[in-house]
Amino acid sequence: MTITPAQIQSASQALRSVLRFDYPADSVLSHFFRDFRELGARDRAFVAEAVYGVLRRKRTLERLCGERSSTRHLVLAWLARVEGTTLRQLGEGFHGRDTDFFTEIKGRELGEVGLAEAADLPDWLAERLSAFLSPEEVLRLAQSLNRPAPLDLRANPLKLDRDALVDKLKADGIACAPGRFSPLAVRLEGKPALQKHPLFLDGSFEVQDEGSQLLGFLLQPKRGEMVVDFCAGAGGKTLLLGALMRNTGRLYAFDVSEKRLGKLKPRVARSGLSNIHPVVIASENDPRVKRLAGKIDRVLVDAPCSGLGTLRRNPDLKWRQSPEALAELTTKQAAILASAARLVKPGGRLVYATCSLLPEENEAIVAAFLAANEAFAPVSAEEVLAKQGITIACGEQLRLTPAAHDTDGFFAAVLERKA
């Protein structure tokens, strides 16, 4: 593919907006594309790929560019050093200073770098990871986080089983295979546009990372139960829970954001589920939460977190997060878990989960909760999954990483209230 000067200009302009880090990269790019509607599909794809590519390797590229690390130079350096683009692939119209810089960057030595720079992580995050991982493990994890994520689907068992979905997609020329862990997961080769595919429109599948799917199997809701998805967001896991309940019982989707919950409504309509009840709450201590105290069979807490396990999809998070923001999050996580636990009836199950890699958001929150709540006891995540035919050697708590499992980074602990 030939790269044009106009594409470089558009990518560097979009990157300049993203690097302010005022808003998430995906929303900045959406706004950029709305402002520049004349960009074709190929140009948009290049801009998005370049922006995310630079975000993933920002420290390396800045070091290579030195003092000349303008967004234009960063995009050119990404092409030269990360993508392996050749000078011949740069189309006509480039100035000599661009091609000179491109050629120079191709051969420039990186020199000696520290662990954080080698991993393309901020110093504070490399230090946190180094507290429980060796330097080699930090690098391996970082390299896996710096690769784009594959596209996973989740079959809706109310409409179609996983193998039938695979067969139908293959018949449509979409290369795919069954997932490695989740019995409902399908992994695609490449990233075809699926928003208008008939099987998406009729609710036969949803886009959902395979690691995220496993949280539903850890909660393991049964027919006819009362279940709460405590931090439902746009409802990806809510839909899975409703399907596992075979569209029976009552499933509450709680969230503090009316806008996020609003995105659940069309997804519910496609899915064929009628047991989901979205509820906007003011906080974890909302009176509507308190009224359900001690009445719920199973509660999922997919807590607000740093999102550092999703860096393959959201590489800007590593530059937007900070130790100060992390401290605020851990306070909120502890409060949400304590409040959600009050809903669980004796003998009921509570699953605490995040898409973070850091122990202070994960193991430390669960340990503090158990120390303060003798009514709850941990249950082996490995055994819960094994009883459903899912084999992961994870022990008591589930820890997924892209390096080890090729999923997003997830943590989950299964807790049960003593009968």
Tab-separated table of C-alpha atoms in Angstrom:
chain	number	residue	atom	x	y	z
A	1	MET	CA	0.000	0.000	0.000
A	2	THR	CA	1.356	3.438	-0.974
A	3	ILE	CA	1.311	6.098	1.740
A	4	THR	CA	0.324	9.597	0.614
A	5	PRO	CA	1.376	12.981	2.046
A	6	ALA	CA	-2.304	13.719	2.733
A	7	GLN	CA	-2.582	10.587	4.906
A	8	ILE	CA	0.517	11.579	6.893
A	9	GLN	CA	-0.914	15.075	7.345
A	10	SER	CA	-4.292	13.755	8.544
A	11	ALA	CA	-2.689	11.230	10.912
A	12	SER	CA	-0.362	13.802	12.442
A	13	GLN	CA	-3.255	16.242	12.889
A	14	ALA	CA	-5.400	13.597	14.624
A	15	LEU	CA	-2.451	12.483	16.754
A	16	ARG	CA	-1.866	16.066	17.915
A	17	SER	CA	-5.407	16.137	19.343
A	18	VAL	CA	-5.100	12.697	20.928
A	19	LEU	CA	-1.758	13.487	22.622
A	20	ARG	CA	-3.379	16.253	24.656
A	21	PHE	CA	-4.915	13.347	26.606
A	22	ASP	CA	-7.981	15.398	27.515
A	23	TYR	CA	-10.337	12.631	26.360
A	24	PRO	CA	-10.113	8.928	25.409
A	25	ALA	CA	-8.419	8.348	22.064
A	26	ASP	CA	-11.426	6.622	20.495
A	27	SER	CA	-13.724	9.583	21.224
A	28	VAL	CA	-11.124	12.082	19.930
A	29	LEU	CA	-10.806	10.084	16.706
A	30	SER	CA	-14.596	9.879	16.305
A	31	HIS	CA	-14.787	13.656	16.655
A	32	PHE	CA	-11.912	14.083	14.174
A	33	PHE	CA	-13.626	11.904	11.572
A	34	ARG	CA	-16.885	13.842	12.002
A	35	ASP	CA	-14.975	17.065	11.321
A	36	PHE	CA	-13.242	15.603	8.246
A	37	ARG	CA	-16.029	13.705	6.513
A	38	GLU	CA	-14.201	13.920	3.194
A	39	LEU	CA	-11.729	11.267	4.358
A	40	GLY	CA	-12.374	7.954	2.649
A	41	ALA	CA	-12.507	4.565	4.370
A	42	ARG	CA	-8.872	3.755	3.519
A	43	ASP	CA	-7.676	7.137	4.839
A	44	ARG	CA	-9.646	6.721	8.064
A	45	ALA	CA	-8.212	3.268	8.575
A	46	PHE	CA	-4.679	4.605	8.094
A	47	VAL	CA	-5.242	7.507	10.512
A	48	ALA	CA	-6.643	5.223	13.232
A	49	GLU	CA	-3.880	2.654	12.771
A	50	ALA	CA	-1.181	5.324	12.876
A	51	VAL	CA	-2.571	7.033	15.987
A	52	TYR	CA	-2.886	3.777	17.905
A	53	GLY	CA	0.481	2.587	16.627
A	54	VAL	CA	2.229	5.701	17.921
A	55	LEU	CA	0.397	5.485	21.271
A	56	ARG	CA	1.609	1.910	21.721
A	57	ARG	CA	5.263	2.713	21.016
A	58	LYS	CA	5.359	6.344	22.101
A	59	ARG	CA	8.495	6.214	24.277
A	60	THR	CA	10.539	4.328	21.694
A	61	LEU	CA	9.453	6.649	18.898
A	62	GLU	CA	10.109	9.796	20.930
A	63	ARG	CA	13.584	8.533	21.761
A	64	LEU	CA	14.285	7.824	18.095
A	65	CYS	CA	13.002	11.230	17.011
A	66	GLY	CA	14.840	13.088	19.772
A	67	GLU	CA	14.096	16.795	19.885
A	68	ARG	CA	12.283	16.568	16.543
A	69	SER	CA	9.374	14.551	17.915
A	70	SER	CA	6.580	16.472	16.196
A	71	THR	CA	3.477	14.402	15.490
A	72	ARG	CA	4.504	14.258	11.809
A	73	HIS	CA	7.904	12.849	12.762
A	74	LEU	CA	6.297	10.365	15.150
A	75	VAL	CA	4.028	9.035	12.382
A	76	LEU	CA	6.934	8.744	9.944
A	77	ALA	CA	9.072	7.026	12.593
A	78	TRP	CA	6.221	4.581	13.318
A	79	LEU	CA	6.038	3.701	9.634
A	80	ALA	CA	9.813	3.309	9.324
A	81	ARG	CA	10.592	1.398	12.514
A	82	VAL	CA	7.400	-0.365	13.633
A	83	GLU	CA	5.578	-1.051	10.368
A	84	GLY	CA	8.703	-1.656	8.287
A	85	THR	CA	7.460	0.628	5.513
A	86	THR	CA	10.003	1.161	2.722
A	87	LEU	CA	10.944	4.431	1.085
A	88	ARG	CA	9.385	3.114	-2.130
A	89	GLN	CA	6.023	2.814	-0.349
A	90	LEU	CA	6.005	6.543	0.356
A	91	GLY	CA	4.116	7.957	-2.621
A	92	GLU	CA	5.000	10.967	-4.712
A	93	GLY	CA	4.734	14.432	-3.248
A	94	PHE	CA	6.840	14.024	-0.101
A	95	HIS	CA	9.363	16.778	0.593
A	96	GLY	CA	13.028	15.907	0.706
A	97	ARG	CA	13.125	16.634	4.437
A	98	ASP	CA	10.495	13.910	5.011
A	99	THR	CA	12.348	11.290	2.982
A	100	ASP	CA	15.683	12.323	4.524
A	101	PHE	CA	14.227	11.973	8.018
A	102	PHE	CA	12.590	8.645	7.083
A	103	THR	CA	15.888	7.226	5.816
A	104	GLU	CA	17.809	8.514	8.826
A	105	ILE	CA	15.303	7.007	11.318
A	106	LYS	CA	15.498	3.645	9.541
A	107	GLY	CA	19.143	3.275	10.539
A	108	ARG	CA	19.226	5.186	13.819
A	109	GLU	CA	20.462	3.257	16.882
A	110	LEU	CA	18.174	3.316	19.912
A	111	GLY	CA	21.066	3.089	22.378
A	112	GLU	CA	20.780	1.766	25.917
A	113	VAL	CA	17.329	2.124	27.439
A	114	GLY	CA	15.831	1.399	30.834
A	115	LEU	CA	13.043	-1.110	31.467
A	116	ALA	CA	10.208	1.426	31.228
A	117	GLU	CA	11.440	2.753	27.877
A	118	ALA	CA	12.062	-0.740	26.508
A	119	ALA	CA	8.512	-1.681	27.531
A	120	ASP	CA	6.997	1.572	26.199
A	121	LEU	CA	5.421	2.211	29.593
A	122	PRO	CA	5.426	5.253	31.878
A	123	ASP	CA	7.988	4.975	34.684
A	124	TRP	CA	5.402	4.633	37.458
A	125	LEU	CA	3.602	1.744	35.741
A	126	ALA	CA	6.828	-0.143	35.012
A	127	GLU	CA	7.719	0.232	38.698
A	128	ARG	CA	4.324	-1.142	39.815
A	129	LEU	CA	4.639	-4.149	37.513
A	130	SER	CA	8.244	-4.743	38.612
A	131	ALA	CA	7.056	-5.158	42.190
A	132	PHE	CA	5.628	-8.602	41.302
A	133	LEU	CA	7.153	-9.479	37.903
A	134	SER	CA	10.748	-10.003	36.797
A	135	PRO	CA	12.167	-7.600	34.168
A	136	GLU	CA	11.778	-10.344	31.543
A	137	GLU	CA	8.131	-10.865	32.535
A	138	VAL	CA	7.436	-7.115	32.438
A	139	LEU	CA	8.875	-6.948	28.908
A	140	ARG	CA	6.922	-10.000	27.754
A	141	LEU	CA	3.686	-8.566	29.168
A	142	ALA	CA	4.360	-5.115	27.684
A	143	GLN	CA	5.120	-6.564	24.259
A	144	SER	CA	1.811	-8.448	24.311
A	145	LEU	CA	-0.028	-5.279	25.387
A	146	ASN	CA	1.637	-3.339	22.556
A	147	ARG	CA	0.098	-5.556	19.887
A	148	PRO	CA	-3.398	-4.885	18.480
A	149	ALA	CA	-6.100	-7.087	19.984
A	150	PRO	CA	-7.853	-9.739	17.887
A	151	LEU	CA	-11.600	-9.531	17.348
A	152	ASP	CA	-13.709	-11.930	19.425
A	153	LEU	CA	-17.414	-12.648	19.150
A	154	ARG	CA	-19.777	-14.257	21.643
A	155	ALA	CA	-22.516	-16.499	20.312
A	156	ASN	CA	-25.983	-15.867	21.751
A	157	PRO	CA	-27.051	-19.384	22.842
A	158	LEU	CA	-30.719	-18.378	22.755
A	159	LYS	CA	-30.404	-18.040	18.974
A	160	LEU	CA	-27.402	-20.048	17.792
A	161	ASP	CA	-24.732	-22.289	19.272
A	162	ARG	CA	-21.077	-21.458	18.823
A	163	ASP	CA	-20.260	-24.155	16.240
A	164	ALA	CA	-23.233	-23.177	14.079
A	165	LEU	CA	-22.087	-19.549	14.239
A	166	VAL	CA	-18.587	-20.550	13.102
A	167	ASP	CA	-20.031	-22.515	10.186
A	168	LYS	CA	-22.294	-19.658	9.077
A	169	LEU	CA	-19.513	-17.072	9.273
A	170	LYS	CA	-17.156	-19.307	7.286
A	171	ALA	CA	-19.882	-19.800	4.676
A	172	ASP	CA	-19.946	-15.994	4.338
A	173	GLY	CA	-16.185	-15.968	3.717
A	174	ILE	CA	-15.272	-14.745	7.228
A	175	ALA	CA	-12.232	-16.647	8.522
A	176	CYS	CA	-12.750	-17.637	12.154
A	177	ALA	CA	-12.328	-20.424	14.708
A	178	PRO	CA	-13.757	-21.452	18.095
A	179	GLY	CA	-12.232	-19.604	21.064
A	180	ARG	CA	-9.663	-21.221	23.300
A	181	PHE	CA	-11.532	-20.955	26.623
A	182	SER	CA	-15.118	-19.685	26.491
A	183	PRO	CA	-17.626	-22.195	25.060
A	184	LEU	CA	-19.366	-19.258	23.369
A	185	ALA	CA	-16.294	-17.490	21.927
A	186	VAL	CA	-15.407	-17.174	18.253
A	187	ARG	CA	-12.098	-15.592	17.221
A	188	LEU	CA	-11.906	-13.879	13.844
A	189	GLU	CA	-8.905	-13.553	11.582
A	190	GLY	CA	-8.681	-9.888	10.689
A	191	LYS	CA	-11.321	-7.320	11.537
A	192	PRO	CA	-14.189	-7.440	9.060
A	193	ALA	CA	-17.017	-4.901	9.388
A	194	LEU	CA	-19.866	-6.738	11.080
A	195	GLN	CA	-22.353	-4.016	12.073
A	196	LYS	CA	-24.588	-4.818	9.092
A	197	HIS	CA	-24.105	-8.581	9.090
A	198	PRO	CA	-27.499	-10.351	9.317
A	199	LEU	CA	-26.353	-12.500	12.257
A	200	PHE	CA	-25.361	-9.373	14.195
A	201	LEU	CA	-28.593	-7.588	13.356
A	202	ASP	CA	-30.699	-10.556	14.518
A	203	GLY	CA	-28.772	-10.854	17.808
A	204	SER	CA	-27.033	-14.158	17.065
A	205	PHE	CA	-23.715	-12.732	18.249
A	206	GLU	CA	-22.146	-9.804	20.082
A	207	VAL	CA	-18.584	-8.500	19.955
A	208	GLN	CA	-16.964	-9.394	23.306
A	209	ASP	CA	-13.412	-10.259	24.353
A	210	GLU	CA	-13.068	-13.911	25.349
A	211	GLY	CA	-11.672	-12.963	28.769
A	212	SER	CA	-14.714	-10.835	29.475
A	213	GLN	CA	-16.958	-13.776	28.610
A	214	LEU	CA	-15.375	-15.910	31.327
A	215	LEU	CA	-16.686	-13.562	34.030
A	216	GLY	CA	-20.226	-14.696	33.226
A	217	PHE	CA	-19.220	-18.337	33.658
A	218	LEU	CA	-17.604	-17.525	37.014
A	219	LEU	CA	-20.879	-16.009	38.221
A	220	GLN	CA	-22.707	-19.049	36.756
A	221	PRO	CA	-26.287	-17.738	37.063
A	222	LYS	CA	-29.077	-20.306	37.002
A	223	ARG	CA	-32.596	-20.329	35.625
A	224	GLY	CA	-35.121	-18.382	37.682
A	225	GLU	CA	-32.587	-16.654	39.941
A	226	MET	CA	-32.362	-13.009	41.011
A	227	VAL	CA	-29.095	-11.620	39.624
A	228	VAL	CA	-27.444	-8.178	39.626
A	229	ASP	CA	-24.813	-6.849	37.234
A	230	PHE	CA	-23.699	-4.083	39.589
A	231	CYS	CA	-21.584	-1.979	37.171
A	232	ALA	CA	-23.309	-2.911	33.928
A	233	GLY	CA	-22.036	-0.152	31.626
A	234	ALA	CA	-23.256	-0.779	28.082
A	235	GLY	CA	-24.294	-4.285	29.112
A	236	GLY	CA	-22.023	-6.731	27.308
A	237	LYS	CA	-21.780	-9.021	30.334
A	238	THR	CA	-25.445	-8.382	31.225
A	239	LEU	CA	-26.484	-9.919	27.913
A	240	LEU	CA	-24.322	-12.964	28.588
A	241	LEU	CA	-25.810	-13.403	32.070
A	242	GLY	CA	-29.342	-13.143	30.688
A	243	ALA	CA	-28.597	-15.821	28.099
A	244	LEU	CA	-27.024	-18.132	30.723
A	245	MET	CA	-30.231	-17.714	32.747
A	246	ARG	CA	-32.101	-18.869	29.608
A	247	ASN	CA	-34.158	-15.669	29.693
A	248	THR	CA	-35.780	-16.580	33.030
A	249	GLY	CA	-35.608	-15.018	36.502
A	250	ARG	CA	-34.835	-11.357	37.019
A	251	LEU	CA	-31.584	-9.639	36.019
A	252	TYR	CA	-30.908	-6.093	37.195
A	253	ALA	CA	-28.403	-3.977	35.264
A	254	PHE	CA	-27.197	-1.206	37.604
A	255	ASP	CA	-25.041	1.709	36.507
A	256	VAL	CA	-24.535	5.329	37.509
A	257	SER	CA	-24.470	6.445	33.844
A	258	GLU	CA	-27.800	6.777	32.077
A	259	LYS	CA	-25.917	7.269	28.794
A	260	ARG	CA	-24.054	3.958	29.146
A	261	LEU	CA	-27.196	2.061	30.107
A	262	GLY	CA	-28.989	3.645	27.163
A	263	LYS	CA	-26.673	1.724	24.845
A	264	LEU	CA	-27.983	-1.515	26.363
A	265	LYS	CA	-31.559	-1.084	25.094
A	266	PRO	CA	-30.986	-1.801	21.379
A	267	ARG	CA	-28.673	-4.680	22.294
A	268	VAL	CA	-31.377	-6.224	24.499
A	269	ALA	CA	-33.900	-5.848	21.675
A	270	ARG	CA	-31.578	-7.710	19.264
A	271	SER	CA	-30.773	-10.430	21.790
A	272	GLY	CA	-34.360	-11.554	22.384
A	273	LEU	CA	-33.937	-11.248	26.163
A	274	SER	CA	-36.854	-10.078	28.301
A	275	ASN	CA	-35.475	-10.716	31.809
A	276	ILE	CA	-33.168	-7.653	31.938
A	277	HIS	CA	-34.151	-4.603	34.000
A	278	PRO	CA	-31.803	-1.595	33.570
A	279	VAL	CA	-31.684	0.702	36.620
A	280	VAL	CA	-29.815	4.020	36.795
A	281	ILE	CA	-28.467	4.503	40.329
A	282	ALA	CA	-27.032	7.643	41.925
A	283	SER	CA	-24.218	5.745	43.661
A	284	GLU	CA	-23.429	2.376	45.220
A	285	ASN	CA	-25.552	3.500	48.214
A	286	ASP	CA	-28.672	4.312	46.190
A	287	PRO	CA	-31.946	3.411	48.046
A	288	ARG	CA	-32.874	1.124	45.116
A	289	VAL	CA	-29.760	-0.898	45.900
A	290	LYS	CA	-30.523	-1.049	49.610
A	291	ARG	CA	-34.066	-2.362	48.999
A	292	LEU	CA	-32.578	-5.525	47.482
A	293	ALA	CA	-30.280	-6.248	50.451
A	294	GLY	CA	-30.031	-9.975	51.187
A	295	LYS	CA	-32.366	-10.938	48.316
A	296	ILE	CA	-30.007	-11.584	45.383
A	297	ASP	CA	-28.664	-14.995	44.362
A	298	ARG	CA	-25.651	-13.736	42.393
A	299	VAL	CA	-23.938	-10.368	42.012
A	300	LEU	CA	-21.269	-9.448	39.454
A	301	VAL	CA	-19.062	-6.451	40.281
A	302	ASP	CA	-17.017	-5.581	37.204
A	303	ALA	CA	-15.587	-2.579	39.032
A	304	PRO	CA	-14.464	0.732	37.516
A	305	CYS	CA	-10.695	0.411	37.210
A	306	SER	CA	-7.565	1.712	35.527
A	307	GLY	CA	-8.302	-0.423	32.452
A	308	LEU	CA	-4.623	-1.306	32.140
A	309	GLY	CA	-5.508	-4.839	31.044
A	310	THR	CA	-7.088	-3.388	27.885
A	311	LEU	CA	-4.016	-1.549	26.554
A	312	ARG	CA	-4.150	-3.543	23.315
A	313	ARG	CA	-7.427	-1.738	22.558
A	314	ASN	CA	-6.878	1.456	24.555
A	315	PRO	CA	-3.140	2.231	24.462
A	316	ASP	CA	-3.766	5.856	25.496
A	317	LEU	CA	-4.758	4.662	28.984
A	318	LYS	CA	-1.157	4.029	30.006
A	319	TRP	CA	-0.387	7.701	29.345
A	320	ARG	CA	-3.661	9.050	30.770
A	321	GLN	CA	-3.634	7.121	34.049
A	322	SER	CA	-1.592	8.224	37.063
A	323	PRO	CA	-0.758	6.988	40.588
A	324	GLU	CA	-3.104	9.671	41.968
A	325	ALA	CA	-6.013	8.490	39.823
A	326	LEU	CA	-5.244	4.909	40.830
A	327	ALA	CA	-5.495	5.792	44.532
A	328	GLU	CA	-8.951	7.295	43.946
A	329	LEU	CA	-10.036	4.198	42.028
A	330	THR	CA	-9.024	1.765	44.767
A	331	THR	CA	-11.086	3.715	47.320
A	332	LYS	CA	-14.084	3.553	44.977
A	333	GLN	CA	-13.559	-0.161	44.260
A	334	ALA	CA	-13.573	-1.041	47.969
A	335	ALA	CA	-16.775	0.966	48.527
A	336	ILE	CA	-18.555	-0.598	45.535
A	337	LEU	CA	-17.615	-4.146	46.556
A	338	ALA	CA	-18.804	-3.573	50.134
A	339	SER	CA	-22.122	-2.169	48.934
A	340	ALA	CA	-22.706	-4.902	46.340
A	341	ALA	CA	-21.962	-7.590	48.925
A	342	ARG	CA	-24.964	-6.465	50.989
A	343	LEU	CA	-27.262	-7.642	48.183
A	344	VAL	CA	-26.096	-11.255	48.351
A	345	LYS	CA	-28.349	-13.641	50.222
A	346	PRO	CA	-26.973	-16.488	52.379
A	347	GLY	CA	-25.522	-19.144	50.083
A	348	GLY	CA	-25.310	-16.618	47.234
A	349	ARG	CA	-22.312	-15.813	45.048
A	350	LEU	CA	-20.365	-12.582	44.533
A	351	VAL	CA	-17.783	-12.116	41.757
A	352	TYR	CA	-15.392	-9.168	41.920
A	353	ALA	CA	-13.596	-8.408	38.656
A	354	THR	CA	-11.511	-5.730	36.938
A	355	CYS	CA	-9.711	-5.326	33.636
A	356	SER	CA	-6.598	-4.226	35.534
A	357	LEU	CA	-3.244	-5.964	35.977
A	358	LEU	CA	-2.327	-4.294	39.275
A	359	PRO	CA	-2.627	-6.092	42.640
A	360	GLU	CA	-3.795	-2.932	44.438
A	361	GLU	CA	-6.971	-2.986	42.306
A	362	ASN	CA	-7.360	-6.745	42.519
A	363	GLU	CA	-5.939	-9.040	45.205
A	364	ALA	CA	-5.583	-6.216	47.739
A	365	ILE	CA	-9.241	-5.158	47.388
A	366	VAL	CA	-10.457	-8.736	47.822
A	367	ALA	CA	-8.146	-9.437	50.787
A	368	ALA	CA	-9.310	-6.289	52.599
A	369	PHE	CA	-12.950	-7.156	51.900
A	370	LEU	CA	-12.596	-10.715	53.240
A	371	ALA	CA	-10.784	-9.446	56.345
A	372	ALA	CA	-13.753	-7.169	57.088
A	373	ASN	CA	-16.528	-9.600	56.056
A	374	GLU	CA	-16.340	-12.989	57.750
A	375	ALA	CA	-19.667	-13.985	56.212
A	376	PHE	CA	-17.928	-14.436	52.847
A	377	ALA	CA	-15.423	-17.088	51.815
A	378	PRO	CA	-13.369	-17.477	48.622
A	379	VAL	CA	-14.180	-20.200	46.088
A	380	SER	CA	-11.692	-21.600	43.575
A	381	ALA	CA	-12.186	-19.927	40.201
A	382	GLU	CA	-10.396	-22.833	38.531
A	383	GLU	CA	-12.891	-25.320	40.002
A	384	VAL	CA	-15.935	-23.193	39.106
A	385	LEU	CA	-14.801	-23.068	35.481
A	386	ALA	CA	-13.761	-26.731	35.383
A	387	LYS	CA	-17.294	-27.802	36.385
A	388	GLN	CA	-18.498	-26.052	33.213
A	389	GLY	CA	-15.897	-27.729	30.997
A	390	ILE	CA	-13.550	-24.709	30.898
A	391	THR	CA	-9.919	-25.601	31.621
A	392	ILE	CA	-7.649	-22.815	32.906
A	393	ALA	CA	-4.903	-23.488	35.430
A	394	CYS	CA	-5.536	-20.348	37.471
A	395	GLY	CA	-6.004	-21.574	41.047
A	396	GLU	CA	-8.248	-19.670	43.427
A	397	GLN	CA	-8.386	-16.381	41.505
A	398	LEU	CA	-8.583	-15.845	37.756
A	399	ARG	CA	-5.770	-13.784	36.234
A	400	LEU	CA	-5.733	-13.427	32.470
A	401	THR	CA	-3.105	-11.608	30.399
A	402	PRO	CA	-2.574	-11.205	26.655
A	403	ALA	CA	0.896	-12.709	27.104
A	404	ALA	CA	-0.377	-15.960	28.638
A	405	HIS	CA	-3.940	-16.261	27.321
A	406	ASP	CA	-4.210	-13.895	24.324
A	407	THR	CA	-7.178	-12.159	25.962
A	408	ASP	CA	-7.452	-8.767	27.579
A	409	GLY	CA	-5.971	-8.605	31.067
A	410	PHE	CA	-8.627	-9.589	33.609
A	411	PHE	CA	-8.748	-10.397	37.307
A	412	ALA	CA	-11.668	-12.098	39.038
A	413	ALA	CA	-12.338	-13.528	42.475
A	414	VAL	CA	-15.324	-15.737	43.326
A	415	LEU	CA	-16.771	-15.249	46.821
A	416	GLU	CA	-19.733	-16.952	48.447
A	417	ARG	CA	-21.784	-15.878	51.401
A	418	LYS	CA	-21.984	-18.592	53.993
A	419	ALA	CA	-25.406	-20.183	54.280
